[in-house]
Structures are given as structure tokens and as C-alpha cells.
mmCIF file with all atom_site columns, C-alpha atoms in Angstrom:
data_model
loop_
_atom_site.group_PDB
_atom_site.id
_atom_site.type_symbol
_atom_site.label_atom_id
_atom_site.label_alt_id
_atom_site.label_comp_id
_atom_site.label_asym_id
_atom_site.label_entity_id
_atom_site.label_seq_id
_atom_site.pdbx_PDB_ins_code
_atom_site.Cartn_x
_atom_site.Cartn_y
_atom_site.Cartn_z
_atom_site.occupancy
_atom_site.B_iso_or_equiv
_atom_site.pdbx_formal_charge
_atom_site.auth_seq_id
_atom_site.auth_comp_id
_atom_site.auth_asym_id
_atom_site.auth_atom_id
_atom_site.pdbx_PDB_model_num
ATOM 1  C CA . MET A 1 1  ? -13.655 182.828 -129.855 1.00 0.00 ? 1225 MET A CA 1
ATOM 2  C CA . ALA A 1 2  ? -16.817 184.905 -129.855 1.00 0.00 ? 1226 ALA A CA 1
ATOM 3  C CA . ASP A 1 3  ? -16.080 185.919 -133.439 1.00 0.00 ? 1227 ASP A CA 1
ATOM 4  C CA . GLU A 1 4  ? -16.043 182.276 -134.592 1.00 0.00 ? 1228 GLU A CA 1
ATOM 5  C CA . PHE A 1 5  ? -19.245 181.561 -132.681 1.00 0.00 ? 1229 PHE A CA 1
ATOM 6  C CA . VAL A 1 6  ? -21.062 184.454 -134.336 1.00 0.00 ? 1230 VAL A CA 1
ATOM 7  C CA . LYS A 1 7  ? -19.827 183.481 -137.799 1.00 0.00 ? 1231 LYS A CA 1
ATOM 8  C CA . GLY A 1 8  ? -20.910 179.873 -137.276 1.00 0.00 ? 1232 GLY A CA 1
ATOM 9  C CA . PHE A 1 9  ? -24.265 180.954 -135.898 1.00 0.00 ? 1233 PHE A CA 1
ATOM 10 C CA . ALA A 1 10 ? -24.853 183.312 -138.845 1.00 0.00 ? 1234 ALA A CA 1
ATOM 11 C CA . ILE A 1 11 ? -24.034 180.537 -141.333 1.00 0.00 ? 1235 ILE A CA 1
ATOM 12 C CA . LEU A 1 12 ? -26.286 178.102 -139.476 1.00 0.00 ? 1236 LEU A CA 1
ATOM 13 C CA . THR A 1 13 ? -29.157 180.581 -139.295 1.00 0.00 ? 1237 THR A CA 1
ATOM 14 C CA . GLY A 1 14 ? -28.870 181.714 -142.912 1.00 0.00 ? 1238 GLY A CA 1
ATOM 15 C CA . GLY A 1 15 ? -28.490 178.212 -144.324 1.00 0.00 ? 1239 GLY A CA 1
ATOM 16 C CA . LEU A 1 16 ? -31.404 176.834 -142.329 1.00 0.00 ? 1240 LEU A CA 1
ATOM 17 C CA . LEU A 1 17 ? -33.555 179.813 -143.297 1.00 0.00 ? 1241 LEU A CA 1
ATOM 18 C CA . ILE A 1 18 ? -32.937 179.066 -146.973 1.00 0.00 ? 1242 ILE A CA 1
ATOM 19 C CA . TRP A 1 19 ? -33.608 175.358 -146.374 1.00 0.00 ? 1243 TRP A CA 1
ATOM 20 C CA . LEU A 1 20 ? -36.816 176.187 -144.499 1.00 0.00 ? 1244 LEU A CA 1
ATOM 21 C CA . MET A 1 21 ? -38.036 178.454 -147.282 1.00 0.00 ? 1245 MET A CA 1
ATOM 22 C CA . PHE A 1 22 ? -37.512 175.904 -150.067 1.00 0.00 ? 1246 PHE A CA 1
ATOM 23 C CA . ALA A 1 23 ? -38.749 172.977 -147.975 1.00 0.00 ? 1247 ALA A CA 1
ATOM 24 C CA . SER A 1 24 ? -41.933 174.870 -147.151 1.00 0.00 ? 1248 SER A CA 1
ATOM 25 C CA . TRP A 1 25 ? -42.537 175.633 -150.824 1.00 0.00 ? 1249 TRP A CA 1
ATOM 26 C CA . PHE A 1 26 ? -41.839 172.184 -152.260 1.00 0.00 ? 1250 PHE A CA 1
ATOM 27 C CA . ASN A 1 27 ? -42.223 169.650 -149.423 1.00 0.00 ? 1251 ASN A CA 1
ATOM 28 C CA . THR A 1 28 ? -45.430 170.743 -147.713 1.00 0.00 ? 1252 THR A CA 1
ATOM 29 C CA . PRO A 1 29 ? -48.197 169.096 -149.725 1.00 0.00 ? 1253 PRO A CA 1
ATOM 30 C CA . ASP A 1 30 ? -50.967 169.696 -147.180 1.00 0.00 ? 1254 ASP A CA 1
ATOM 31 C CA . PHE A 1 31 ? -51.405 172.108 -144.315 1.00 0.00 ? 1255 PHE A CA 1
ATOM 32 C CA . TYR A 1 32 ? -52.717 169.373 -142.024 1.00 0.00 ? 1256 TYR A CA 1
ATOM 33 C CA . GLY A 1 33 ? -50.363 166.618 -143.225 1.00 0.00 ? 1257 GLY A CA 1
ATOM 34 C CA . GLU A 1 34 ? -46.602 166.331 -143.423 1.00 0.00 ? 1258 GLU A CA 1
ATOM 35 C CA . GLN A 1 35 ? -44.876 169.670 -143.358 1.00 0.00 ? 1259 GLN A CA 1
ATOM 36 C CA . LEU A 1 36 ? -41.288 170.325 -144.508 1.00 0.00 ? 1260 LEU A CA 1
ATOM 37 C CA . ILE A 1 37 ? -40.510 166.602 -144.847 1.00 0.00 ? 1261 ILE A CA 1
ATOM 38 C CA . GLY A 1 38 ? -43.020 165.576 -147.500 1.00 0.00 ? 1262 GLY A CA 1
ATOM 39 C CA . PRO A 1 39 ? -41.912 163.945 -150.730 1.00 0.00 ? 1263 PRO A CA 1
ATOM 40 C CA . ASP A 1 40 ? -40.339 165.949 -153.523 1.00 0.00 ? 1264 ASP A CA 1
ATOM 41 C CA . PRO A 1 41 ? -42.588 166.913 -156.465 1.00 0.00 ? 1265 PRO A CA 1
ATOM 42 C CA . GLU A 1 42 ? -43.274 164.111 -158.977 1.00 0.00 ? 1266 GLU A CA 1
ATOM 43 C CA . ASN A 1 43 ? -42.176 165.760 -162.255 1.00 0.00 ? 1267 ASN A CA 1
ATOM 44 C CA . PRO A 1 44 ? -40.204 168.893 -161.388 1.00 0.00 ? 1268 PRO A CA 1
ATOM 45 C CA . ASP A 1 45 ? -39.380 171.377 -164.112 1.00 0.00 ? 1269 ASP A CA 1
ATOM 46 C CA . THR A 1 46 ? -35.950 172.952 -164.468 1.00 0.00 ? 1270 THR A CA 1
ATOM 47 C CA . TYR A 1 47 ? -36.455 175.709 -161.898 1.00 0.00 ? 1271 TYR A CA 1
ATOM 48 C CA . THR A 1 48 ? -37.930 173.316 -159.363 1.00 0.00 ? 1272 THR A CA 1
ATOM 49 C CA . GLN A 1 49 ? -34.959 170.971 -159.788 1.00 0.00 ? 1273 GLN A CA 1
ATOM 50 C CA . LEU A 1 50 ? -32.615 173.909 -159.286 1.00 0.00 ? 1274 LEU A CA 1
ATOM 51 C CA . ALA A 1 51 ? -34.509 174.957 -156.145 1.00 0.00 ? 1275 ALA A CA 1
ATOM 52 C CA . LEU A 1 52 ? -34.310 171.416 -154.747 1.00 0.00 ? 1276 LEU A CA 1
ATOM 53 C CA . VAL A 1 53 ? -30.550 171.389 -155.317 1.00 0.00 ? 1277 VAL A CA 1
ATOM 54 C CA . VAL A 1 54 ? -30.225 174.793 -153.617 1.00 0.00 ? 1278 VAL A CA 1
ATOM 55 C CA . ARG A 1 55 ? -32.289 173.454 -150.708 1.00 0.00 ? 1279 ARG A CA 1
ATOM 56 C CA . ASP A 1 56 ? -29.946 170.498 -150.219 1.00 0.00 ? 1280 ASP A CA 1
ATOM 57 C CA . VAL A 1 57 ? -26.816 172.613 -150.628 1.00 0.00 ? 1281 VAL A CA 1
ATOM 58 C CA . ALA A 1 58 ? -28.120 175.143 -148.079 1.00 0.00 ? 1282 ALA A CA 1
ATOM 59 C CA . LEU A 1 59 ? -28.672 172.392 -145.505 1.00 0.00 ? 1283 LEU A CA 1
ATOM 60 C CA . TYR A 1 60 ? -25.174 170.969 -145.930 1.00 0.00 ? 1284 TYR A CA 1
ATOM 61 C CA . PHE A 1 61 ? -23.677 174.475 -145.966 1.00 0.00 ? 1285 PHE A CA 1
ATOM 62 C CA . ALA A 1 62 ? -25.427 175.299 -142.693 1.00 0.00 ? 1286 ALA A CA 1
ATOM 63 C CA . ILE A 1 63 ? -24.288 172.147 -140.930 1.00 0.00 ? 1287 ILE A CA 1
ATOM 64 C CA . LEU A 1 64 ? -20.728 172.032 -142.254 1.00 0.00 ? 1288 LEU A CA 1
ATOM 65 C CA . GLY A 1 65 ? -20.224 175.786 -141.933 1.00 0.00 ? 1289 GLY A CA 1
ATOM 66 C CA . ALA A 1 66 ? -21.294 175.833 -138.291 1.00 0.00 ? 1290 ALA A CA 1
ATOM 67 C CA . LEU A 1 67 ? -19.146 172.803 -137.480 1.00 0.00 ? 1291 LEU A CA 1
ATOM 68 C CA . THR A 1 68 ? -16.187 174.416 -139.215 1.00 0.00 ? 1292 THR A CA 1
ATOM 69 C CA . PHE A 1 69 ? -16.358 177.586 -137.133 1.00 0.00 ? 1293 PHE A CA 1
ATOM 70 C CA . TRP A 1 70 ? -17.351 175.864 -133.872 1.00 0.00 ? 1294 TRP A CA 1
ATOM 71 C CA . VAL A 1 71 ? -15.138 172.772 -133.956 1.00 0.00 ? 1295 VAL A CA 1
ATOM 72 C CA . ILE A 1 72 ? -12.510 172.622 -136.702 1.00 0.00 ? 1296 ILE A CA 1
ATOM 73 C CA . ILE A 1 73 ? -11.055 176.146 -136.494 1.00 0.00 ? 1297 ILE A CA 1
ATOM 74 C CA . PRO A 1 74 ? -10.782 176.180 -132.657 1.00 0.00 ? 1298 PRO A CA 1
ATOM 75 C CA . ALA A 1 75 ? -9.298  172.667 -132.679 1.00 0.00 ? 1299 ALA A CA 1
ATOM 76 C CA . GLY A 1 76 ? -6.776  173.729 -135.319 1.00 0.00 ? 1300 GLY A CA 1
ATOM 77 C CA . ARG A 1 77 ? -5.752  176.767 -133.311 1.00 0.00 ? 1301 ARG A CA 1
ATOM 78 C CA . ARG A 1 78 ? -5.391  174.698 -130.177 1.00 0.00 ? 1302 ARG A CA 1
ATOM 79 C CA . ALA A 1 79 ? -3.338  172.069 -132.014 1.00 0.00 ? 1303 ALA A CA 1
ATOM 80 C CA . ARG A 1 80 ? -1.131  174.771 -133.537 1.00 0.00 ? 1304 ARG A CA 1
ATOM 81 C CA . GLY A 1 81 ? -0.573  176.297 -130.104 1.00 0.00 ? 1305 GLY A CA 1
ATOM 82 C CA . TYR A 1 82 ? 0.196   172.867 -128.655 1.00 0.00 ? 1306 TYR A CA 1
ATOM 83 C CA . TYR A 1 83 ? 2.797   172.121 -131.322 1.00 0.00 ? 1307 TYR A CA 1
ATOM 84 C CA . ALA A 1 84 ? 4.332   175.611 -131.002 1.00 0.00 ? 1308 ALA A CA 1
ATOM 85 C CA . ASP A 1 85 ? 4.870   175.088 -127.252 1.00 0.00 ? 1309 ASP A CA 1
ATOM 86 C CA . ARG A 1 86 ? 6.343   171.660 -127.789 1.00 0.00 ? 1310 ARG A CA 1
#
């Protein structure tokens, strides 16, 4: 179980680090205003659009990856053990 926790924590940490990096670059318009949750750039070029997609994918990867290793895999193992004993 500790192995799944560490894998989920590593995915969560890495994904949120990537999200934090891109959100700080593109969604922090002012140091004293909104930070990390500001609006997306008005007319993004190709690389900015790609970075915004990577930012969103990293957030979903972090959340779904952590939930997979913390909830789905242990629940599957427990269900498999339950049905094997049945």
C-alpha cells in the first residue's frame, strides 16, 4: 500500500508543479492582483496555446492519477480479494 501512496503522491506533486509553472507564467497578470487564476491571454500564439493545453492536461493528470493510485487500485484489489474468498 505504501508503494501506491508514493506513486500517487509523485503524480500529484509532479502534475501540480507543472500546472503551477504554466499558471504562473500565463495567468498572473499583476503581482498585486489575481495570481494563478487570472484570465487566459487574449490572443495566444501557437506555443502559448500549446502551453495552456499542457497546463490543463497536467491538472487533470495530477488529480486523476492520484485518485487512481489512492482509490481505484486499492478498491480493485479489495474487490478481487473479496470475490476470490467468496
